[in-house]
PDB file of C-alpha atoms and ligand atoms in Angstrom:
ATOM      1  CA  MET A   1      13.253  -6.671 -24.589  1.00 48.00           C
ATOM      2  CA  PRO A   2      16.306  -8.932 -24.901  1.00 49.00           C
ATOM      3  CA  SER A   3      16.228 -12.302 -23.132  1.00 56.00           C
ATOM      4  CA  THR A   4      16.738 -11.799 -19.410  1.00 58.00           C
ATOM      5  CA  THR A   5      17.339 -15.470 -18.595  1.00 63.00           C
ATOM      6  CA  MET A   6      21.100 -15.423 -18.130  1.00 76.00           C
ATOM      7  CA  LEU A   7      21.609 -11.976 -16.639  1.00 88.00           C
ATOM      8  CA  SER A   8      23.140 -11.340 -13.235  1.00 93.00           C
ATOM      9  CA  LYS A   9      20.862  -9.512 -10.791  1.00 95.00           C
ATOM     10  CA  PRO A  10      22.704  -6.181 -11.132  1.00 96.00           C
ATOM     11  CA  GLU A  11      22.489  -6.403 -14.932  1.00 96.00           C
ATOM     12  CA  LEU A  12      18.826  -7.405 -14.819  1.00 96.00           C
ATOM     13  CA  ARG A  13      18.122  -4.430 -12.535  1.00 97.00           C
ATOM     14  CA  ARG A  14      19.942  -2.093 -14.910  1.00 97.00           C
ATOM     15  CA  GLN A  15      18.070  -3.302 -18.000  1.00 97.00           C
ATOM     16  CA  MET A  16      14.659  -3.263 -16.359  1.00 97.00           C
ATOM     17  CA  ARG A  17      15.147   0.188 -14.883  1.00 97.00           C
ATOM     18  CA  ASN A  18      16.310   1.594 -18.221  1.00 97.00           C
ATOM     19  CA  GLN A  19      13.343   0.063 -19.979  1.00 97.00           C
ATOM     20  CA  ARG A  20      10.988   1.506 -17.367  1.00 97.00           C
ATOM     21  CA  ARG A  21      12.390   5.015 -17.721  1.00 96.00           C
ATOM     22  CA  ARG A  22      11.939   4.901 -21.505  1.00 97.00           C
ATOM     23  CA  LEU A  23       8.129   4.623 -21.397  1.00 98.00           C
ATOM     24  CA  THR A  24       6.111   7.550 -22.730  1.00 97.00           C
ATOM     25  CA  GLN A  25       3.563   9.510 -20.698  1.00 97.00           C
ATOM     26  CA  PRO A  26       0.567   7.993 -22.573  1.00 98.00           C
ATOM     27  CA  GLN A  27       1.974   4.488 -21.959  1.00 98.00           C
ATOM     28  CA  ARG A  28       2.359   5.294 -18.244  1.00 98.00           C
ATOM     29  CA  ARG A  29      -1.145   6.689 -17.937  1.00 98.00           C
ATOM     30  CA  GLN A  30      -2.712   3.705 -19.641  1.00 98.00           C
ATOM     31  CA  ALA A  31      -0.758   1.178 -17.564  1.00 98.00           C
ATOM     32  CA  ALA A  32      -1.672   2.950 -14.311  1.00 98.00           C
ATOM     33  CA  ALA A  33      -5.382   2.776 -15.165  1.00 98.00           C
ATOM     34  CA  GLN A  34      -5.053  -0.886 -16.110  1.00 98.00           C
ATOM     35  CA  LEU A  35      -3.180  -1.662 -12.884  1.00 98.00           C
ATOM     36  CA  LEU A  36      -6.180  -0.476 -10.899  1.00 98.00           C
ATOM     37  CA  HIS A  37      -8.478  -2.491 -13.142  1.00 98.00           C
ATOM     38  CA  SER A  38      -6.453  -5.680 -12.430  1.00 98.00           C
ATOM     39  CA  LEU A  39      -6.854  -5.152  -8.693  1.00 96.00           C
ATOM     40  CA  ARG A  40     -10.320  -3.764  -8.235  1.00 91.00           C
ATOM     41  CA  HIS A  41     -12.087  -7.017  -7.453  1.00 89.00           C
ATOM     42  CA  ASN A  42      -9.347  -8.547  -5.321  1.00 93.00           C
ATOM     43  CA  ARG A  43     -10.608  -9.256  -1.811  1.00 90.00           C
ATOM     44  CA  HIS A  44      -7.472  -7.954  -0.056  1.00 91.00           C
ATOM     45  CA  PHE A  45      -7.785  -4.735  -1.982  1.00 93.00           C
ATOM     46  CA  GLN A  46     -11.491  -4.446  -1.197  1.00 94.00           C
ATOM     47  CA  TYR A  47     -11.568  -5.505   2.438  1.00 96.00           C
ATOM     48  CA  SER A  48      -8.221  -4.489   3.943  1.00 97.00           C
ATOM     49  CA  ARG A  49      -8.575  -1.352   5.983  1.00 98.00           C
ATOM     50  CA  HIS A  50      -4.915  -0.591   6.774  1.00 98.00           C
ATOM     51  CA  ILE A  51      -2.961  -0.456   3.524  1.00 98.00           C
ATOM     52  CA  ALA A  52       0.637   0.580   2.841  1.00 98.00           C
ATOM     53  CA  VAL A  53       1.195   2.108  -0.588  1.00 98.00           C
ATOM     54  CA  TYR A  54       4.191   3.781  -2.231  1.00 98.00           C
ATOM     55  CA  LEU A  55       4.735   6.919  -4.271  1.00 97.00           C
ATOM     56  CA  THR A  56       6.060   6.228  -7.755  1.00 97.00           C
ATOM     57  CA  ASN A  57       9.783   6.763  -8.308  1.00 96.00           C
ATOM     58  CA  ASP A  58      12.347   5.848 -10.983  1.00 95.00           C
ATOM     59  CA  GLY A  59       9.762   5.056 -13.671  1.00 96.00           C
ATOM     60  CA  GLU A  60       7.842   2.572 -11.491  1.00 98.00           C
ATOM     61  CA  ILE A  61       4.272   1.883 -12.523  1.00 98.00           C
ATOM     62  CA  ASP A  62       2.181   4.873 -11.437  1.00 98.00           C
ATOM     63  CA  THR A  63       0.206   4.198  -8.256  1.00 98.00           C
ATOM     64  CA  GLY A  64      -1.825   7.449  -8.577  1.00 97.00           C
ATOM     65  CA  PRO A  65      -5.144   5.944  -9.759  1.00 98.00           C
ATOM     66  CA  LEU A  66      -4.822   3.073  -7.267  1.00 97.00           C
ATOM     67  CA  ILE A  67      -4.199   5.478  -4.363  1.00 97.00           C
ATOM     68  CA  ARG A  68      -7.082   7.761  -5.335  1.00 97.00           C
ATOM     69  CA  ASP A  69      -9.389   4.744  -5.475  1.00 97.00           C
ATOM     70  CA  LEU A  70      -8.296   3.683  -1.966  1.00 97.00           C
ATOM     71  CA  GLN A  71      -8.777   7.236  -0.665  1.00 97.00           C
ATOM     72  CA  ARG A  72     -12.313   7.298  -2.097  1.00 96.00           C
ATOM     73  CA  ARG A  73     -13.004   4.038  -0.255  1.00 96.00           C
ATOM     74  CA  GLY A  74     -11.885   5.674   3.010  1.00 97.00           C
ATOM     75  CA  LYS A  75      -8.936   3.336   3.666  1.00 98.00           C
ATOM     76  CA  CYS A  76      -6.222   4.157   6.241  1.00 98.00           C
ATOM     77  CA  LEU A  77      -3.109   4.578   4.116  1.00 98.00           C
ATOM     78  CA  TYR A  78       0.549   4.362   5.122  1.00 98.00           C
ATOM     79  CA  LEU A  79       3.772   5.267   3.328  1.00 98.00           C
ATOM     80  CA  PRO A  80       7.196   3.697   3.834  1.00 98.00           C
ATOM     81  CA  VAL A  81       9.797   5.871   5.556  1.00 97.00           C
ATOM     82  CA  LEU A  82      13.506   5.086   5.955  1.00 97.00           C
ATOM     83  CA  HIS A  83      13.758   4.154   9.622  1.00 95.00           C
ATOM     84  CA  PRO A  84      15.941   6.770  11.363  1.00 93.00           C
ATOM     85  CA  LEU A  85      17.359   4.281  13.896  1.00 94.00           C
ATOM     86  CA  ARG A  86      17.091   0.806  12.399  1.00 96.00           C
ATOM     87  CA  GLN A  87      19.471   0.941   9.453  1.00 97.00           C
ATOM     88  CA  GLY A  88      18.085  -0.651   6.287  1.00 98.00           C
ATOM     89  CA  HIS A  89      14.549  -0.918   7.682  1.00 98.00           C
ATOM     90  CA  LEU A  90      11.360   0.863   6.711  1.00 98.00           C
ATOM     91  CA  SER A  91       8.671   2.175   8.991  1.00 97.00           C
ATOM     92  CA  PHE A  92       5.079   2.612   7.779  1.00 98.00           C
ATOM     93  CA  LEU A  93       3.663   6.037   8.636  1.00 97.00           C
ATOM     94  CA  ARG A  94       0.051   7.109   8.490  1.00 97.00           C
ATOM     95  CA  TRP A  95      -0.582   9.283   5.440  1.00 96.00           C
ATOM     96  CA  ASP A  96      -3.579  11.577   5.004  1.00 93.00           C
ATOM     97  CA  ARG A  97      -4.145  14.938   3.356  1.00 89.00           C
ATOM     98  CA  HIS A  98      -2.602  16.770   6.319  1.00 90.00           C
ATOM     99  CA  THR A  99       0.674  14.811   6.243  1.00 93.00           C
ATOM    100  CA  LYS A 100       3.726  16.839   5.276  1.00 93.00           C
ATOM    101  CA  LEU A 101       6.054  14.992   2.875  1.00 95.00           C
ATOM    102  CA  VAL A 102       9.804  15.527   2.558  1.00 96.00           C
ATOM    103  CA  LYS A 103      12.351  13.979   0.192  1.00 97.00           C
ATOM    104  CA  ASN A 104      14.566  11.278   1.700  1.00 96.00           C
ATOM    105  CA  ARG A 105      18.169  10.588   0.682  1.00 95.00           C
ATOM    106  CA  PHE A 106      16.988   8.645  -2.385  1.00 95.00           C
ATOM    107  CA  GLY A 107      14.852  11.598  -3.486  1.00 96.00           C
ATOM    108  CA  ILE A 108      11.644   9.727  -2.616  1.00 97.00           C
ATOM    109  CA  ARG A 109       8.928  11.696  -0.819  1.00 97.00           C
ATOM    110  CA  GLU A 110       8.030  10.359   2.613  1.00 97.00           C
ATOM    111  CA  PRO A 111       6.179  11.597   5.727  1.00 96.00           C
ATOM    112  CA  VAL A 112       8.309  13.185   8.434  1.00 92.00           C
ATOM    113  CA  PHE A 113       9.166  10.432  10.914  1.00 84.00           C
ATOM    114  CA  GLY A 114       7.152  10.414  14.120  1.00 80.00           C
ATOM    115  CA  ARG A 115       6.609   7.419  16.302  1.00 74.00           C
ATOM    116  CA  SER A 116       2.989   8.283  17.032  1.00 76.00           C
ATOM    117  CA  ARG A 117       2.061   7.893  13.379  1.00 89.00           C
ATOM    118  CA  SER A 118       4.027   4.700  12.814  1.00 93.00           C
ATOM    119  CA  MET A 119       2.168   1.435  12.255  1.00 96.00           C
ATOM    120  CA  PRO A 120       3.962  -1.859  13.020  1.00 96.00           C
ATOM    121  CA  ALA A 121       4.257  -3.778   9.746  1.00 97.00           C
ATOM    122  CA  ARG A 122       2.471  -6.840  11.139  1.00 96.00           C
ATOM    123  CA  PHE A 123      -0.679  -4.772  11.693  1.00 97.00           C
ATOM    124  CA  VAL A 124      -0.764  -3.437   8.144  1.00 98.00           C
ATOM    125  CA  GLN A 125      -3.184  -5.727   6.304  1.00 97.00           C
ATOM    126  CA  LEU A 126      -1.927  -5.132   2.773  1.00 98.00           C
ATOM    127  CA  VAL A 127       1.504  -3.867   1.715  1.00 98.00           C
ATOM    128  CA  CYS A 128       1.744  -2.639  -1.888  1.00 98.00           C
ATOM    129  CA  MET A 129       5.349  -2.448  -3.015  1.00 98.00           C
ATOM    130  CA  PRO A 130       7.320  -1.600  -6.124  1.00 98.00           C
ATOM    131  CA  LEU A 131       9.691  -4.048  -7.763  1.00 98.00           C
ATOM    132  CA  VAL A 132      12.250  -4.160 -10.540  1.00 98.00           C
ATOM    133  CA  ALA A 133      11.525  -7.718 -11.734  1.00 98.00           C
ATOM    134  CA  PHE A 134       9.392 -10.677 -10.667  1.00 98.00           C
ATOM    135  CA  ASP A 135       8.885 -14.313 -11.594  1.00 97.00           C
ATOM    136  CA  GLN A 136       5.846 -16.576 -11.696  1.00 95.00           C
ATOM    137  CA  GLN A 137       6.611 -18.002  -8.226  1.00 96.00           C
ATOM    138  CA  GLY A 138       6.163 -14.607  -6.550  1.00 97.00           C
ATOM    139  CA  ASN A 139       9.858 -13.863  -6.117  1.00 98.00           C
ATOM    140  CA  ARG A 140      10.683 -10.190  -6.134  1.00 98.00           C
ATOM    141  CA  LEU A 141      13.792  -8.369  -7.293  1.00 98.00           C
ATOM    142  CA  GLY A 142      13.951  -4.904  -5.739  1.00 98.00           C
ATOM    143  CA  MET A 143      16.378  -2.054  -6.242  1.00 97.00           C
ATOM    144  CA  GLY A 144      19.023  -3.965  -4.290  1.00 97.00           C
ATOM    145  CA  GLY A 145      18.729  -2.340  -0.863  1.00 97.00           C
ATOM    146  CA  GLY A 146      16.815  -5.203   0.747  1.00 98.00           C
ATOM    147  CA  PHE A 147      14.600  -2.703   2.613  1.00 98.00           C
ATOM    148  CA  TYR A 148      11.333  -4.608   2.280  1.00 98.00           C
ATOM    149  CA  ASP A 149      13.079  -7.938   3.033  1.00 98.00           C
ATOM    150  CA  ARG A 150      14.497  -6.600   6.308  1.00 98.00           C
ATOM    151  CA  THR A 151      11.290  -4.858   7.342  1.00 98.00           C
ATOM    152  CA  LEU A 152       9.199  -7.966   6.649  1.00 98.00           C
ATOM    153  CA  ALA A 153      11.705 -10.503   8.026  1.00 98.00           C
ATOM    154  CA  PHE A 154       9.216 -11.317  10.838  1.00 97.00           C
ATOM    155  CA  MET A 155       7.202 -13.126   8.159  1.00 97.00           C
ATOM    156  CA  HIS A 156       9.678 -16.022   8.289  1.00 96.00           C
ATOM    157  CA  GLN A 157       7.912 -16.911  11.553  1.00 94.00           C
ATOM    158  CA  PRO A 158       4.251 -17.796  11.900  1.00 91.00           C
ATOM    159  CA  GLY A 159       1.936 -15.118  13.259  1.00 90.00           C
ATOM    160  CA  GLN A 160      -0.088 -12.213  12.032  1.00 86.00           C
ATOM    161  CA  GLN A 161       1.038 -11.389   8.508  1.00 94.00           C
ATOM    162  CA  PRO A 162       0.123  -8.754   5.970  1.00 97.00           C
ATOM    163  CA  ALA A 163      -0.686  -9.697   2.380  1.00 97.00           C
ATOM    164  CA  LEU A 164       2.146  -8.541   0.114  1.00 98.00           C
ATOM    165  CA  LEU A 165       1.241  -7.123  -3.254  1.00 98.00           C
ATOM    166  CA  GLY A 166       3.860  -6.241  -5.854  1.00 98.00           C
ATOM    167  CA  CYS A 167       2.910  -3.665  -8.501  1.00 98.00           C
ATOM    168  CA  ALA A 168       4.655  -3.713 -11.861  1.00 98.00           C
ATOM    169  CA  TYR A 169       4.454  -3.578 -15.623  1.00 98.00           C
ATOM    170  CA  ASP A 170       3.700  -7.016 -16.987  1.00 98.00           C
ATOM    171  CA  TRP A 171       6.938  -7.014 -19.009  1.00 98.00           C
ATOM    172  CA  GLN A 172       8.902  -6.940 -15.728  1.00 98.00           C
ATOM    173  CA  LYS A 173       8.126 -10.655 -15.464  1.00 97.00           C
ATOM    174  CA  THR A 174      11.218 -12.840 -15.970  1.00 96.00           C
ATOM    175  CA  THR A 175      12.009 -16.521 -15.893  1.00 91.00           C
ATOM    176  CA  ALA A 176      12.832 -17.907 -12.429  1.00 90.00           C
ATOM    177  CA  LEU A 177      14.698 -15.510 -10.145  1.00 94.00           C
ATOM    178  CA  ALA A 178      17.115 -17.158  -7.719  1.00 93.00           C
ATOM    179  CA  ALA A 179      15.542 -16.369  -4.338  1.00 94.00           C
ATOM    180  CA  GLU A 180      17.960 -15.786  -1.455  1.00 96.00           C
ATOM    181  CA  PRO A 181      17.186 -17.010   2.071  1.00 97.00           C
ATOM    182  CA  TRP A 182      16.335 -13.448   3.184  1.00 98.00           C
ATOM    183  CA  ASP A 183      13.975 -12.735   0.256  1.00 98.00           C
ATOM    184  CA  ILE A 184      10.333 -12.508   1.310  1.00 98.00           C
ATOM    185  CA  PRO A 185       8.060 -13.833  -1.457  1.00 97.00           C
ATOM    186  CA  LEU A 186       4.946 -11.933  -2.478  1.00 98.00           C
ATOM    187  CA  SER A 187       1.321 -13.078  -2.087  1.00 96.00           C
ATOM    188  CA  ALA A 188       0.304 -11.481  -5.381  1.00 97.00           C
ATOM    189  CA  ILE A 189       1.505  -9.223  -8.169  1.00 98.00           C
ATOM    190  CA  ALA A 190      -0.734  -6.800 -10.010  1.00 98.00           C
ATOM    191  CA  THR A 191       0.309  -5.622 -13.439  1.00 98.00           C
ATOM    192  CA  ASP A 192      -1.251  -3.632 -16.267  1.00 98.00           C
ATOM    193  CA  GLN A 193      -2.345  -7.008 -17.732  1.00 98.00           C
ATOM    194  CA  ARG A 194      -3.485  -9.211 -14.853  1.00 97.00           C
ATOM    195  CA  LEU A 195      -3.277 -10.274 -11.222  1.00 98.00           C
ATOM    196  CA  TYR A 196      -0.900 -13.131 -10.370  1.00 97.00           C
ATOM    197  CA  ARG A 197      -1.620 -14.948  -7.116  1.00 96.00           C
ATOM    198  CA  PHE A 198       0.769 -17.214  -5.263  1.00 95.00           C
ATOM    199  CA  ARG A 199       0.337 -19.887  -2.551  1.00 77.00           C
TER     200      ARG A 199
HETATM  201  N1  LIG B 201      16.472  -9.772   6.811  1.00 62.87           N
HETATM  202  C1  LIG B 201      17.678  -9.308   6.446  1.00 62.87           C
HETATM  203  N2  LIG B 201      18.666  -9.202   7.361  1.00 62.87           N
HETATM  204  C2  LIG B 201      19.870  -8.743   7.015  1.00 62.87           C
HETATM  205  N3  LIG B 201      20.214  -8.368   5.773  1.00 62.87           N
HETATM  206  C3  LIG B 201      19.285  -8.452   4.817  1.00 62.87           C
HETATM  207  C4  LIG B 201      17.975  -8.931   5.105  1.00 62.87           C
HETATM  208  N4  LIG B 201      17.261  -8.903   3.963  1.00 62.87           N
HETATM  209  C5  LIG B 201      18.102  -8.437   3.012  1.00 62.87           C
HETATM  210  N5  LIG B 201      19.305  -8.171   3.521  1.00 62.87           N
HETATM  211  C6  LIG B 201      20.480  -7.688   2.780  1.00 62.87           C
HETATM  212  O1  LIG B 201      20.077  -6.726   1.830  1.00 62.87           O
HETATM  213  C7  LIG B 201      20.861  -6.874   0.648  1.00 62.87           C
HETATM  214  C8  LIG B 201      19.988  -6.649  -0.559  1.00 62.87           C
HETATM  215  O2  LIG B 201      18.987  -7.637  -0.620  1.00 62.87           O
HETATM  216  P1  LIG B 201      18.385  -8.052  -2.035  1.00 62.87           P
HETATM  217  O3  LIG B 201      17.353  -9.101  -1.777  1.00 62.87           O
HETATM  218  O4  LIG B 201      19.490  -8.364  -2.983  1.00 62.87           O
HETATM  219  O5  LIG B 201      17.760  -6.675  -2.519  1.00 62.87           O
HETATM  220  P2  LIG B 201      16.283  -6.378  -3.063  1.00 62.87           P
HETATM  221  O6  LIG B 201      15.327  -7.189  -2.238  1.00 62.87           O
HETATM  222  O7  LIG B 201      16.151  -4.901  -2.888  1.00 62.87           O
HETATM  223  O8  LIG B 201      16.316  -6.814  -4.497  1.00 62.87           O
HETATM  224  C9  LIG B 201      21.458  -8.268   0.680  1.00 62.87           C
HETATM  225  O9  LIG B 201      22.839  -8.152   0.527  1.00 62.87           O
HETATM  226  C10 LIG B 201      21.098  -8.834   2.012  1.00 62.87           C
HETATM  227  O10 LIG B 201      22.233  -9.296   2.692  1.00 62.87           O
HETATM  228 MG1  LIG B 202      15.306  -9.230  -1.922  1.00 62.87          MG
END
């Protein structure tokens, strides 16, 4: 991996995403198992009942083992859905084995939108989210759409707040990312190597 210190955000995104797509299947499988291992004993992971997860896309670290572990523990799981009315926002929809999934405009599978199955983000206890790069202060670089930032903007104010967990390969760590005022920092990041906790 070349030094990522001086790269612009678009260039950093491009390099990280390319690197991610180049991993082999055995590397992906091993990292996914290790990701779960890093998280297993975390109290948010163990005790949260309402947990938002994501389905792996674009070479992101595979959440399969993590999701199966949560299903075995009987957690209520939610998936992000592009909000049909609030542009640039996500909605978290209940996901169980009966939920029909369809591809959204980014080619990511999501539940069919229905208000009755939507959970307000502030009542989700743990939100697991993908990222393109992170730093050791808990700053997150996403794909550039700002979807999680907008959806979680209520966290700028005090009140009930979910724990935010980024999931990534450990090599996605970079030196300090310049956080923008709208960026919502993460509470923790789990990688194939370890769990980073912030604040
Ligand atoms: N709370 C928000 N309100 C309005 N616009 C936002 C908000 N959060 C993010 N954005 C917009 O989304 C765009 C992408 O955000 P950015 O943080 O660069 O992406 P990402 O978090 O996906 O890496 C920015 O141009 C920013 O203006
Ligand atoms: Mg952001």
